[in-house]
């Protein structure tokens, strides 16, 4: 999952350097969505650990 976030961020940076704002925006949005999913999963795991203890 983290590998895909890094790939999308690299694609966004390359697209913005090459002057393709639409592709850069799409890649950045995809990276943001993946980061959100990772954070939600992390928070659910934390809440589960605190609920058990």
JSON list of C-alpha atoms in Angstrom, two decimals:
[
{"chain": "A", "resi": 1, "resn": "UNK", "atom": "CA", "xyz": [0.00, 0.00, 0.00]},
{"chain": "A", "resi": 2, "resn": "UNK", "atom": "CA", "xyz": [2.75, 2.46, 0.96]},
{"chain": "A", "resi": 3, "resn": "UNK", "atom": "CA", "xyz": [4.63, 1.49, -2.22]},
{"chain": "A", "resi": 4, "resn": "UNK", "atom": "CA", "xyz": [1.65, 2.65, -4.30]},
{"chain": "A", "resi": 5, "resn": "UNK", "atom": "CA", "xyz": [1.47, 5.97, -2.42]},
{"chain": "A", "resi": 6, "resn": "UNK", "atom": "CA", "xyz": [5.15, 6.62, -3.21]},
{"chain": "A", "resi": 7, "resn": "UNK", "atom": "CA", "xyz": [4.66, 5.66, -6.88]},
{"chain": "A", "resi": 8, "resn": "UNK", "atom": "CA", "xyz": [1.66, 8.00, -7.21]},
{"chain": "A", "resi": 9, "resn": "UNK", "atom": "CA", "xyz": [3.57, 10.87, -5.59]},
{"chain": "A", "resi": 10, "resn": "UNK", "atom": "CA", "xyz": [6.50, 10.32, -8.00]},
{"chain": "A", "resi": 11, "resn": "UNK", "atom": "CA", "xyz": [4.08, 10.27, -10.95]},
{"chain": "A", "resi": 12, "resn": "UNK", "atom": "CA", "xyz": [2.47, 13.51, -9.71]},
{"chain": "A", "resi": 13, "resn": "UNK", "atom": "CA", "xyz": [5.86, 15.21, -9.38]},
{"chain": "A", "resi": 14, "resn": "UNK", "atom": "CA", "xyz": [7.00, 14.05, -12.82]},
{"chain": "A", "resi": 15, "resn": "UNK", "atom": "CA", "xyz": [3.73, 15.11, -14.45]},
{"chain": "A", "resi": 16, "resn": "UNK", "atom": "CA", "xyz": [3.89, 18.57, -12.91]},
{"chain": "A", "resi": 17, "resn": "UNK", "atom": "CA", "xyz": [7.49, 18.97, -14.07]},
{"chain": "A", "resi": 18, "resn": "UNK", "atom": "CA", "xyz": [6.52, 17.90, -17.60]},
{"chain": "A", "resi": 19, "resn": "UNK", "atom": "CA", "xyz": [3.61, 20.34, -17.68]},
{"chain": "A", "resi": 20, "resn": "UNK", "atom": "CA", "xyz": [0.67, 17.92, -17.40]},
{"chain": "A", "resi": 21, "resn": "UNK", "atom": "CA", "xyz": [-1.50, 19.36, -14.62]},
{"chain": "A", "resi": 22, "resn": "UNK", "atom": "CA", "xyz": [-4.42, 16.98, -15.20]},
{"chain": "A", "resi": 23, "resn": "UNK", "atom": "CA", "xyz": [-2.27, 13.88, -14.70]},
{"chain": "A", "resi": 24, "resn": "UNK", "atom": "CA", "xyz": [-0.49, 15.47, -11.74]},
{"chain": "A", "resi": 25, "resn": "UNK", "atom": "CA", "xyz": [-3.83, 16.27, -10.11]},
{"chain": "A", "resi": 26, "resn": "UNK", "atom": "CA", "xyz": [-5.17, 12.77, -10.67]},
{"chain": "A", "resi": 27, "resn": "UNK", "atom": "CA", "xyz": [-2.03, 11.12, -9.25]},
{"chain": "A", "resi": 28, "resn": "UNK", "atom": "CA", "xyz": [-2.01, 13.46, -6.24]},
{"chain": "A", "resi": 29, "resn": "UNK", "atom": "CA", "xyz": [-5.70, 12.74, -5.58]},
{"chain": "A", "resi": 30, "resn": "UNK", "atom": "CA", "xyz": [-5.05, 9.00, -5.78]},
{"chain": "A", "resi": 31, "resn": "UNK", "atom": "CA", "xyz": [-2.18, 9.33, -3.33]},
{"chain": "A", "resi": 32, "resn": "UNK", "atom": "CA", "xyz": [-4.39, 11.34, -0.94]},
{"chain": "A", "resi": 33, "resn": "UNK", "atom": "CA", "xyz": [-7.11, 8.68, -1.08]},
{"chain": "A", "resi": 34, "resn": "UNK", "atom": "CA", "xyz": [-4.59, 5.90, -0.37]},
{"chain": "A", "resi": 35, "resn": "UNK", "atom": "CA", "xyz": [-3.08, 7.88, 2.52]},
{"chain": "A", "resi": 36, "resn": "UNK", "atom": "CA", "xyz": [-6.59, 8.32, 3.93]},
{"chain": "A", "resi": 37, "resn": "UNK", "atom": "CA", "xyz": [-7.27, 4.58, 3.68]},
{"chain": "A", "resi": 38, "resn": "UNK", "atom": "CA", "xyz": [-3.98, 3.76, 5.43]},
{"chain": "A", "resi": 39, "resn": "UNK", "atom": "CA", "xyz": [-4.75, 6.24, 8.23]},
{"chain": "A", "resi": 40, "resn": "UNK", "atom": "CA", "xyz": [-8.26, 4.82, 8.72]},
{"chain": "A", "resi": 41, "resn": "UNK", "atom": "CA", "xyz": [-6.91, 1.26, 8.94]},
{"chain": "A", "resi": 42, "resn": "UNK", "atom": "CA", "xyz": [-4.21, 2.42, 11.39]},
{"chain": "A", "resi": 43, "resn": "UNK", "atom": "CA", "xyz": [-6.79, 4.18, 13.59]},
{"chain": "A", "resi": 44, "resn": "UNK", "atom": "CA", "xyz": [-9.07, 1.12, 13.56]},
{"chain": "A", "resi": 45, "resn": "UNK", "atom": "CA", "xyz": [-6.16, -1.07, 14.69]},
{"chain": "A", "resi": 46, "resn": "UNK", "atom": "CA", "xyz": [-5.31, 1.39, 17.47]},
{"chain": "A", "resi": 47, "resn": "UNK", "atom": "CA", "xyz": [-8.93, 1.53, 18.63]},
{"chain": "A", "resi": 48, "resn": "UNK", "atom": "CA", "xyz": [-9.08, -2.28, 18.60]},
{"chain": "A", "resi": 49, "resn": "UNK", "atom": "CA", "xyz": [-5.93, -2.53, 20.72]},
{"chain": "A", "resi": 50, "resn": "UNK", "atom": "CA", "xyz": [-7.30, -0.05, 23.27]},
{"chain": "A", "resi": 51, "resn": "UNK", "atom": "CA", "xyz": [-10.68, -1.81, 23.34]},
{"chain": "A", "resi": 52, "resn": "UNK", "atom": "CA", "xyz": [-9.02, -5.15, 24.15]},
{"chain": "A", "resi": 53, "resn": "UNK", "atom": "CA", "xyz": [-6.79, -3.85, 26.96]}
]
